[in-house]
XYZ file of C-alpha atoms in Angstrom:
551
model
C 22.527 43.398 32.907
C 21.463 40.039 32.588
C 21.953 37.356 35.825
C 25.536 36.398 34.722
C 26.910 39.839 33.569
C 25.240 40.908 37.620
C 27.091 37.625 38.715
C 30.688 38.464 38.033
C 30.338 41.968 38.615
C 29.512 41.096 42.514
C 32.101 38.289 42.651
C 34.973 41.138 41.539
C 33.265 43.601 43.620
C 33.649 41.257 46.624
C 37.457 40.672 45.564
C 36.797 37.304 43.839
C 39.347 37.458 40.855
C 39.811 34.358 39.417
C 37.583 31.650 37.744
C 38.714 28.151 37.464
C 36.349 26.817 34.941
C 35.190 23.404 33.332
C 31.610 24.795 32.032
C 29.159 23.135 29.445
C 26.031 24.348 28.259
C 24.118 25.665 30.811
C 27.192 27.939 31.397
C 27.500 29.913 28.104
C 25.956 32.833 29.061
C 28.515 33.222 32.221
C 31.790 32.666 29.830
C 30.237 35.205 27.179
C 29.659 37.388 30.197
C 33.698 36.762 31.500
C 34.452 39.468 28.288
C 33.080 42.731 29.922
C 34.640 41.852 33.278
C 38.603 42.675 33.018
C 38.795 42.127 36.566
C 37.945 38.299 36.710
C 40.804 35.733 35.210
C 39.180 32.635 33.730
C 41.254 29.303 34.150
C 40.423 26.738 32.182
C 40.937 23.328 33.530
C 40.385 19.812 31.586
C 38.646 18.252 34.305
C 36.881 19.641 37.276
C 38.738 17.771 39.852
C 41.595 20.395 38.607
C 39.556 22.667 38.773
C 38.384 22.661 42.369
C 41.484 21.932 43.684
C 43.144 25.119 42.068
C 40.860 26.678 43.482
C 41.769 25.197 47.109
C 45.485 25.773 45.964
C 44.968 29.345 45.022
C 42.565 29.988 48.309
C 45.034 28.841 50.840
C 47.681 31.268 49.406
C 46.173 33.916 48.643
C 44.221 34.130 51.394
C 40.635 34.956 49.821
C 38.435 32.849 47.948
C 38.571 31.784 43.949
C 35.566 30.662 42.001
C 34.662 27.790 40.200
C 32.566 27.297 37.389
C 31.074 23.461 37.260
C 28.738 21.548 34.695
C 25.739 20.550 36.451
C 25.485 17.882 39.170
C 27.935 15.504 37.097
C 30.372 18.276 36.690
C 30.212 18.699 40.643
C 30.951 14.944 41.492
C 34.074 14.907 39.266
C 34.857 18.090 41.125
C 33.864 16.556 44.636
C 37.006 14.619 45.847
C 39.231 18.343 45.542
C 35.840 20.358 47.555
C 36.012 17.894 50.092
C 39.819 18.303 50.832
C 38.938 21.689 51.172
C 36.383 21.255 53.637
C 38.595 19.328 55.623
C 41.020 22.228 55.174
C 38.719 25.158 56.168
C 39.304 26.675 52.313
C 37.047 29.093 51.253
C 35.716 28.240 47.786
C 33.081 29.915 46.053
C 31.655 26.940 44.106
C 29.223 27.747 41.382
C 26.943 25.130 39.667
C 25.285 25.529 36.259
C 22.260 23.673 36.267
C 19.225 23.417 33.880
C 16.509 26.251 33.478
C 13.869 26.211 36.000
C 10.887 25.459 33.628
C 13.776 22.736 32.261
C 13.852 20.214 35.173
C 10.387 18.589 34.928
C 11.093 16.941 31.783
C 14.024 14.815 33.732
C 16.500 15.276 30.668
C 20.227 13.130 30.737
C 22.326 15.799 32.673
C 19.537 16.337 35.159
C 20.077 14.878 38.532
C 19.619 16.322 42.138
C 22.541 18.944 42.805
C 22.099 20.462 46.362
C 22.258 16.871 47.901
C 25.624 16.552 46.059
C 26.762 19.786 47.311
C 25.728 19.321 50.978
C 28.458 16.996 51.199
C 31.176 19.602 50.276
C 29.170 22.854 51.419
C 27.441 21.769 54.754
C 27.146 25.292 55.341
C 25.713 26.613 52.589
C 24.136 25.530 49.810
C 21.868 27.602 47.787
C 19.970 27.246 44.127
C 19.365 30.931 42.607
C 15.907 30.992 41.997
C 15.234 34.773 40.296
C 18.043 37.234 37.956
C 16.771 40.232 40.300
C 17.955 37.895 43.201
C 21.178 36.053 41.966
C 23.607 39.376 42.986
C 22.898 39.396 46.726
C 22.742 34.867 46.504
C 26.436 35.564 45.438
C 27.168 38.232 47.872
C 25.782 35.421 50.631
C 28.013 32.962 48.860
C 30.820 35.164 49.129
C 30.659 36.061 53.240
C 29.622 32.615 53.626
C 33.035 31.000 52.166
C 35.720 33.525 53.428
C 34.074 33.938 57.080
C 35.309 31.802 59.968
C 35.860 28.913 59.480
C 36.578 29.081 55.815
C 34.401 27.033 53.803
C 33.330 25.630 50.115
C 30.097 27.910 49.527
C 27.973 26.111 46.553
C 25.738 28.434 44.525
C 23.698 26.436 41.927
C 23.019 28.924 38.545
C 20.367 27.641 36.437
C 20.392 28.872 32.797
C 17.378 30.727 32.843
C 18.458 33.091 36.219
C 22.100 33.129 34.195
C 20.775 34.317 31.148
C 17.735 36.495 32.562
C 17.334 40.265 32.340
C 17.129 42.355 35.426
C 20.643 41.267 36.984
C 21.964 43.774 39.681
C 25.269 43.603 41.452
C 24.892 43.135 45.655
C 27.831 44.906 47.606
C 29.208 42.701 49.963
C 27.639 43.666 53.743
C 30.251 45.117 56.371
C 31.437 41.270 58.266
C 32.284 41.258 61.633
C 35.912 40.542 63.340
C 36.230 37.077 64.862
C 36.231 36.977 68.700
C 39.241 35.735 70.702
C 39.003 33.518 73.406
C 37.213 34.442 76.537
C 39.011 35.465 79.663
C 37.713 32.605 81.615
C 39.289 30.189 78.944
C 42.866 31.771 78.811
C 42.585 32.223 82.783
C 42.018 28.402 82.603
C 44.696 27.035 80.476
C 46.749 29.604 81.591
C 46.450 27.938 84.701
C 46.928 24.213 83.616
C 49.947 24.868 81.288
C 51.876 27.225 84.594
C 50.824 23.546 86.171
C 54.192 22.121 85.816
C 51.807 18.760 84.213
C 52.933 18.012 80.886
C 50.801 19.604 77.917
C 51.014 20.763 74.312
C 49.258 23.074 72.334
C 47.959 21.496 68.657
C 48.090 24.205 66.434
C 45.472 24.326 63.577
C 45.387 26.620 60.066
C 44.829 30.079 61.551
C 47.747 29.343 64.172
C 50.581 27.552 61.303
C 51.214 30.920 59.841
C 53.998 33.636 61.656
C 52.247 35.460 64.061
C 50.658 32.305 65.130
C 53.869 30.387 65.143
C 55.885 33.029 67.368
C 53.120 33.483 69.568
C 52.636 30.151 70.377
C 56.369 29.256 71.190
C 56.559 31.997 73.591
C 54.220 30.414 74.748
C 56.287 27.392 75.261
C 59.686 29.036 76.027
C 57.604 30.116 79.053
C 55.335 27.150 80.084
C 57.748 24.478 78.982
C 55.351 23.187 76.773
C 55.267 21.252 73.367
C 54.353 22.543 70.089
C 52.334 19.894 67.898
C 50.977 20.471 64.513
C 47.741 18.312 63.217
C 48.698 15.946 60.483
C 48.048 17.394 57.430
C 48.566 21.128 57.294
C 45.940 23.501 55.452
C 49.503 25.996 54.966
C 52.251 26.148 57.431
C 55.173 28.759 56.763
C 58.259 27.187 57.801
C 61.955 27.659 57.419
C 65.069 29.296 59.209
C 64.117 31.877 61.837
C 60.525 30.301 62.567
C 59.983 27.815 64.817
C 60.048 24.313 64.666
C 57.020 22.069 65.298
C 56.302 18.428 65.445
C 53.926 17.492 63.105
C 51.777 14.529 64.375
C 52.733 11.489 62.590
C 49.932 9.449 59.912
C 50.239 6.314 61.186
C 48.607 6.420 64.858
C 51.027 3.846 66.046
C 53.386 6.763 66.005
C 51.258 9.204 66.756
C 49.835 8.154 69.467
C 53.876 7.676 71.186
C 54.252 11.483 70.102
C 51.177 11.817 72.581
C 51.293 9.326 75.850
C 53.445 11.308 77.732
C 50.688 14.346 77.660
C 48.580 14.886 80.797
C 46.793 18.118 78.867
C 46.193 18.630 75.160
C 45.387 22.192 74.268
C 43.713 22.310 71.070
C 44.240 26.033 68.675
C 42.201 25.941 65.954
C 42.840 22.197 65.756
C 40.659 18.912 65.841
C 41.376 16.905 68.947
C 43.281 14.037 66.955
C 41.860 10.452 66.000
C 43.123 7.859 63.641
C 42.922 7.999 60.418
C 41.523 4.941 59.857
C 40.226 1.861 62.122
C 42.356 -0.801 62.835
C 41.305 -3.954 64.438
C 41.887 -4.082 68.220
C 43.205 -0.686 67.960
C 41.725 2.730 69.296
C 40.208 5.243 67.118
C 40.461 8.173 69.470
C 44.636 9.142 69.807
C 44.213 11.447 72.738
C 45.910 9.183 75.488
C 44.339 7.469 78.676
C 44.449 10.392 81.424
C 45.116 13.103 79.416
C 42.807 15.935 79.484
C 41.686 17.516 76.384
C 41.172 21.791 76.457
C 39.908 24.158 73.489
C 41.388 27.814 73.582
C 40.083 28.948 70.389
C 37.181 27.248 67.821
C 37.197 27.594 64.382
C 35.001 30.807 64.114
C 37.702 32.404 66.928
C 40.606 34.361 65.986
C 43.258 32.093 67.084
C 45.857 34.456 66.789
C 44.624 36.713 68.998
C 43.769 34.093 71.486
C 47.611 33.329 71.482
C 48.387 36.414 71.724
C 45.884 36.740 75.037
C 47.410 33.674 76.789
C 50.354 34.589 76.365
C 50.412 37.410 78.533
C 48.348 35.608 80.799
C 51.394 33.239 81.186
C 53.498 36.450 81.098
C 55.335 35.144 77.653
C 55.310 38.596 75.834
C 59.237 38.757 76.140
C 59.817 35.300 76.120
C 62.259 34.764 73.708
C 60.908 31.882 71.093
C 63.529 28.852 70.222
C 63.518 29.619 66.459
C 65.226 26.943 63.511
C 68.861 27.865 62.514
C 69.447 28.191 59.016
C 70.773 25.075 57.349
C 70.303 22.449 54.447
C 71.067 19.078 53.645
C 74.078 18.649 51.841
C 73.767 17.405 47.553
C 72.968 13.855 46.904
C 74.784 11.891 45.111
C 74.437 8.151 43.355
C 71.537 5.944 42.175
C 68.573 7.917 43.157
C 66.251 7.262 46.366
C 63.290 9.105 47.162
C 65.150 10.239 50.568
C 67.633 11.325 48.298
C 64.764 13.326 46.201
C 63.925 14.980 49.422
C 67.738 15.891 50.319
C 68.433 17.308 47.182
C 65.043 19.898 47.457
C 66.108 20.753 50.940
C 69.522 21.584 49.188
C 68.187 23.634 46.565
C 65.017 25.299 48.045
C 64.819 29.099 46.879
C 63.688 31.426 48.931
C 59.952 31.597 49.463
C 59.234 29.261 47.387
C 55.917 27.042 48.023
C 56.271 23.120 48.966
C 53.302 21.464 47.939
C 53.616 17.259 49.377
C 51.285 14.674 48.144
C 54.273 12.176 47.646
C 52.769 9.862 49.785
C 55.125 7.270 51.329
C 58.204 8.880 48.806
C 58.173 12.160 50.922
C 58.574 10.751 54.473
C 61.933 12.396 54.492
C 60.767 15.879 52.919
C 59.185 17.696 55.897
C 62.778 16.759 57.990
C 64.792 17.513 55.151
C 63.552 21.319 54.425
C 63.504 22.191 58.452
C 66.157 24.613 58.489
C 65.648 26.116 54.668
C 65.001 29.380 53.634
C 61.590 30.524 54.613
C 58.820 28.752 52.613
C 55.426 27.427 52.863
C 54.038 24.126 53.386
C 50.919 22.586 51.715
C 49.724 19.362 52.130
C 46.772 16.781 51.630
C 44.252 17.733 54.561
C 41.892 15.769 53.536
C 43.389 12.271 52.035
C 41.364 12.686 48.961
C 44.732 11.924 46.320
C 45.066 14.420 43.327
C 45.063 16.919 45.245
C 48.633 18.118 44.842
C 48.695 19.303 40.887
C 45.755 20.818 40.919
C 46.529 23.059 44.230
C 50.061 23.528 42.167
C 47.625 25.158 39.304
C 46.019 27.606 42.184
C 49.281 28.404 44.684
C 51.297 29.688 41.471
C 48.217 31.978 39.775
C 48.120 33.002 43.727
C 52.103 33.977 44.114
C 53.163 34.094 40.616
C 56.418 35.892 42.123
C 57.294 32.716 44.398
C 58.418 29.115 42.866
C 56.032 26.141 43.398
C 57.558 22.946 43.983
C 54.867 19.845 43.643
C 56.154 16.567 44.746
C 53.658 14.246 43.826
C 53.009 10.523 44.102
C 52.722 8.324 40.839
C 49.063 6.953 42.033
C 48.072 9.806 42.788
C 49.422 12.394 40.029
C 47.245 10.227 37.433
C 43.922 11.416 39.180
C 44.670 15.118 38.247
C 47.303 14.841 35.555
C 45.366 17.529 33.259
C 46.461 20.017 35.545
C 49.977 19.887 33.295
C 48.035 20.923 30.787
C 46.882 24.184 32.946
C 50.165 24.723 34.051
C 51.263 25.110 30.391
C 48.201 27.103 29.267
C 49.052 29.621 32.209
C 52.904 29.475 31.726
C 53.386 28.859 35.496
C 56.154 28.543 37.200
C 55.515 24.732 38.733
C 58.476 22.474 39.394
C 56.546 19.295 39.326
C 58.643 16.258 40.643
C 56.822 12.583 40.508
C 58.159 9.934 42.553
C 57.776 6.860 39.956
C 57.984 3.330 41.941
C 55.268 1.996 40.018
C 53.465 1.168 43.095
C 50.408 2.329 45.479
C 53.034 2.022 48.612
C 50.861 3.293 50.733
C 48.501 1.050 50.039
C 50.362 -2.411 50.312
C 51.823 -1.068 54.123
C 47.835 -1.106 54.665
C 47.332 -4.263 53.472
C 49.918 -5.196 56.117
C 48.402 -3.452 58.919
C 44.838 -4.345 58.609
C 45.494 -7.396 59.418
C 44.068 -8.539 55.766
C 45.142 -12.074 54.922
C 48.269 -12.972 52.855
C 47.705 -11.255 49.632
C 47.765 -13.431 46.135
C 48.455 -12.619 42.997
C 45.067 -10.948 42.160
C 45.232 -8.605 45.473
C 48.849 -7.567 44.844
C 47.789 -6.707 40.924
C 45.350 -3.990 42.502
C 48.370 -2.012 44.675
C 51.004 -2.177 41.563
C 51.493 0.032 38.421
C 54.173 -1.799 36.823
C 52.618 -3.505 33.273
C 52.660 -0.945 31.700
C 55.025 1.373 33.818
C 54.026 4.905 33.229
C 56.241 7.440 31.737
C 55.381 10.849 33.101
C 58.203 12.822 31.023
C 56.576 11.996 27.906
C 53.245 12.215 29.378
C 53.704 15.999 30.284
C 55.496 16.397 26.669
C 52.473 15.505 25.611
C 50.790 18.326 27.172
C 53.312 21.234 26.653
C 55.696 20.936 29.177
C 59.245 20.474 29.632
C 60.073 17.461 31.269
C 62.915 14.682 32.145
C 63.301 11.260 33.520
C 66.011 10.417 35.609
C 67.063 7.567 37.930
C 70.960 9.448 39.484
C 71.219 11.643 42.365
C 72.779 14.010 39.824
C 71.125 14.034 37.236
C 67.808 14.598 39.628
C 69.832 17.936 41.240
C 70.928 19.290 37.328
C 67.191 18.858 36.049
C 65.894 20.190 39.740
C 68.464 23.503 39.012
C 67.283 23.749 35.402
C 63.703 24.017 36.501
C 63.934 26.844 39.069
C 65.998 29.087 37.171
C 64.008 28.993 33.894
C 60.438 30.252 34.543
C 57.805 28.205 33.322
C 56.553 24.769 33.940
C 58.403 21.549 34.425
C 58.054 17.922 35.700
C 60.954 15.660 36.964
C 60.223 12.259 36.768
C 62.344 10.623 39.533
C 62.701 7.024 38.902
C 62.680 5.483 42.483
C 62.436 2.202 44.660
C 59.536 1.600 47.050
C 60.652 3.632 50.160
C 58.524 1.215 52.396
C 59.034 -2.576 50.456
C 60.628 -5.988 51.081
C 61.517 -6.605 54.802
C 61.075 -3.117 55.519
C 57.225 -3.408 54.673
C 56.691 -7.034 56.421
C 58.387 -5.684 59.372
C 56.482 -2.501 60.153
C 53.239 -3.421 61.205
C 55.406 -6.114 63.638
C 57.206 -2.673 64.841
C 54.350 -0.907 65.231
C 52.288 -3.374 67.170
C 55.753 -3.353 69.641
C 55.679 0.309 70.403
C 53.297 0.641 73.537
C 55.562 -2.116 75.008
C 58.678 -0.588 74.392
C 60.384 2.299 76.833
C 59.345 5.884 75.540
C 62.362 6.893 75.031
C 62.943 3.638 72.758
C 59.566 4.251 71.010
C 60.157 7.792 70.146
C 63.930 7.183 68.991
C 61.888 4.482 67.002
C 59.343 6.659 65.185
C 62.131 9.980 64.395
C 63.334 6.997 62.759
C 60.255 5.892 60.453
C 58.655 8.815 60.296
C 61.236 12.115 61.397
């Protein structure tokens, strides 16, 4: 075998199974070697932003890691805005790097540049070059454990041509790994203790603990304890739907967020990040956990969360607690000139069973998470780690993951032109991807930031930078373009015909929804104004106030 041919063999062995590629030269002898491996699919993608964030897509539902298959260190920063959303979102990734032959990198060619200090800032963890063909099997076994142990995590393996195409390759078997612990007994003792207080507490449920067994524990939890159920901001996956519980995301904007959290005296963090603002703000605090309230960890990332649940609640004595779970219901069909509320009525209307929600609409799906509470069981994607175009690409990944379940993409205009190859993918691989763009031709988001910075009355030249009208883009013909079947439409009904079309006839399509600024006008100059009010205002005033902006 030669390094490559040694390469793949241990990445199937090890239960790696797909390849989401953008290679160049130094990669040749790894795509002639994809041929004598049946058990390896090879994705190609038309930019390697796509391609790392199909391979986030297809990690988080599948539950195991995918590969990619990068161009040297330029190849990697395209790809680097995707890895890092999957850092944020504890993804396992097995990232591999082709880089030039070892004897190569003295002479300081074009494509030559310095690729573990790149990686580092994706793979903190581990980052390793190959440096021999008789080595490279057990470098990708290490790769392997490294990325799919706890906490998941992008695992960067730089190939250089000469270990790729070297002879002497042997395939590594993948060494026995070890279950995660649970929480001590001291720790559930503790919080077992503070949340049978009577004080008022939550538990914030991170990506281990947003999945069923997580989810039921946890709200026997709270049937028992009286407690509240948060979830952090941007989920890695959350299943959701009729018959699960219902949880309270906590709200972007930390205005809002932070009246979701004032009347806490404990915060009881599950595989979650005690919470902070997104952003700074001037005069404003960074840190969201509230003045008093104290701040407890029952299970890290490297815990089994699960299991920790599972442990405190029978130390609170919630085994036969009977969980409040969501009654099954939907929003009823929209109808008129077409909103992006209306958008996110008519998919709670018409979600399928198990079908996978993937939101990076931005400030067009504020109504989507409300709108799909009481649907048919489904799962929840979203951008953990505010890198946009992230959503088409993870669209790519989810549906090679599930290709049994529909994925529904709804995807902001700004952000679906980072990542629009992935239509191309999506076409390639005949997937079953409803895409749906919300087309205001605007960054929203972006101009309620202006407002809330503080920044000083934007001119003509500032508002130019935070608008996509001149040309406005046409994302139907766009995604003709590239093979798939696609409409524009500006009605209510028209948006729930094309939205019935697309789920019952397999393969890809796009819906371009043709839709005012949610957040514009008044609306927009009034916010931060409403914002700065909350602390002032009563809390039950304030959170009537932000179910309103933000339900």
């Amino acid at each position: 075998m030669n390094g490559a041919q040694a390469l793949l063999h241990t990445l199937a062995d090890a239960g790696v199974e797909v390849c989401f590629s953008n290679p160049g030269t130094s990669e040749m002898h790894f795509v002639a070697a994809l041929d004598a491996e049946p058990r390896m699919r090879a994705v190609l993608c038309l930019f390697e932003g796509v391609a790392t964030g199909a391979a986030d897509g297809y990690a988080r539902m599948a539950g195991k890691p995918a590969a990619t298959l990068l161009h040297l260190g330029c190849g990697l920063g395209n790809g680097l805005a995707n890895l890092h959303n999957a850092r944020k979102g504890k993804v396992p990734v097995v990232n591999i790097v082709g880089d030039h032959a070892t004897y190569h990198t003295q002479y300081d060619a074009q494509l030559q540049s310095d690729i573990e200090t790149v990686a580092r800032n994706v793979s903190p963890g581990f980052v390793r070059t190959s440096q021999s063909t008789a080595q490279l099997g057990h470098d990708a076994a290490d790769a392997v454990q490294a990325a799919r142990g706890l906490p998941g995590q992008v695992a960067t393996l730089i190939l250089p041509a000469d270990v790729s195409w070297g002879e002497g390759g042997a395939p590594c078997p993948m060494p026995t790994e070890p279950a995660p612990e649970a929480a001590s007994a001291s720790t559930v003792a503790a919080i077992a203790q503070v949340l049978q207080s009577g004080a008022k507490a939550a538990l914030l449920l991170g990506p281990q603990a947003l999945r069923e067994p997580g989810l039921l524990a946890a709200a026997r939890i709270a049937q028992a304890c009286g407690v509240q159920l948060l979830a952090e901001v941007f989920p890695t996956r959350m299943e959701r739907g009729a018959g699960l519980p219902l949880i309270e995301r906590i709200a972007y904007l930390a205005e809002l967020a932070s009246v979701q959290l004032a009347p806490l005296e404990h915060l009881v963090l599950v595989d979650a990040k005690s919470p902070v603002s997104f952003f700074a703000y001037p005069g404003k605090a960074s840190d969201l956990v509230p003045p008093g309230c104290q701040v407890h960890t029952l299970s890290t990332p490297v815990q089994d969360a699960v299991a920790s649940l599972e442990r405190l609640a029978a130390a609170v004595g919630a085994q036969q607690a009977r969980p409040a779970l969501q009654a099954a219901q939907r929003p009823g069909r929209p109808r008129g000139a077409l909103s992006a509320p209306k958008v996110c009525k008519a998919v709670g209307h018409l979600l399928p069973e198990g079908a996978i929600l993937i939101d990076e609409a931005i400030t067009s799906g504020l109504m989507l998470y409300s709108m799909t509470a009481g649907c048919p069981r489904h799962d929840l994607i979203t951008l953990t780690g505010g890198a946009i175009g992230q959503g088409l690409p993870n669209a790519v990944g989810a549906a090679i993951a599930c290709p049994e379940r529909p994925v529904i993409a709804l995807i902001g205009d700004g952000t679906a032109m980072y990542t629009i190859q992935a239509l191309w993918s999506m076409a390639r691989e005949n997937l079953h991807v409803v895409t749906i763009i919300f087309n205001n031709a605007s960054y929203s988001v972006l101009n309620v930031e202006l407002e809330r910075v503080g920044a000083e009355e934007a001119g003509p030249k500032a508002q130019s930078q935070l608008d996509l009208k001149g040309p406005v883009l046409n994302f139907a013909q766009l995604a003709q373009g590239m093979g798939v079947h696609a409409v524009r439409t500006d009605d209510a009904e028209g948006f729930c015909q094309a939205l019935e079309y697309a789920l019952a006839h397999p393969g890809p399509h796009l819906i371009e929804a043709m839709v005012p600024e949610s957040l514009s006008g008044a609306k927009r100059k009034v916010l931060p104004w409403l914002l700065k009010s909350l602390p002032n205002l009563p809390q039950p005033v304030a959170r009537a106030l932000k179910r309103k902006i933000a339900p």
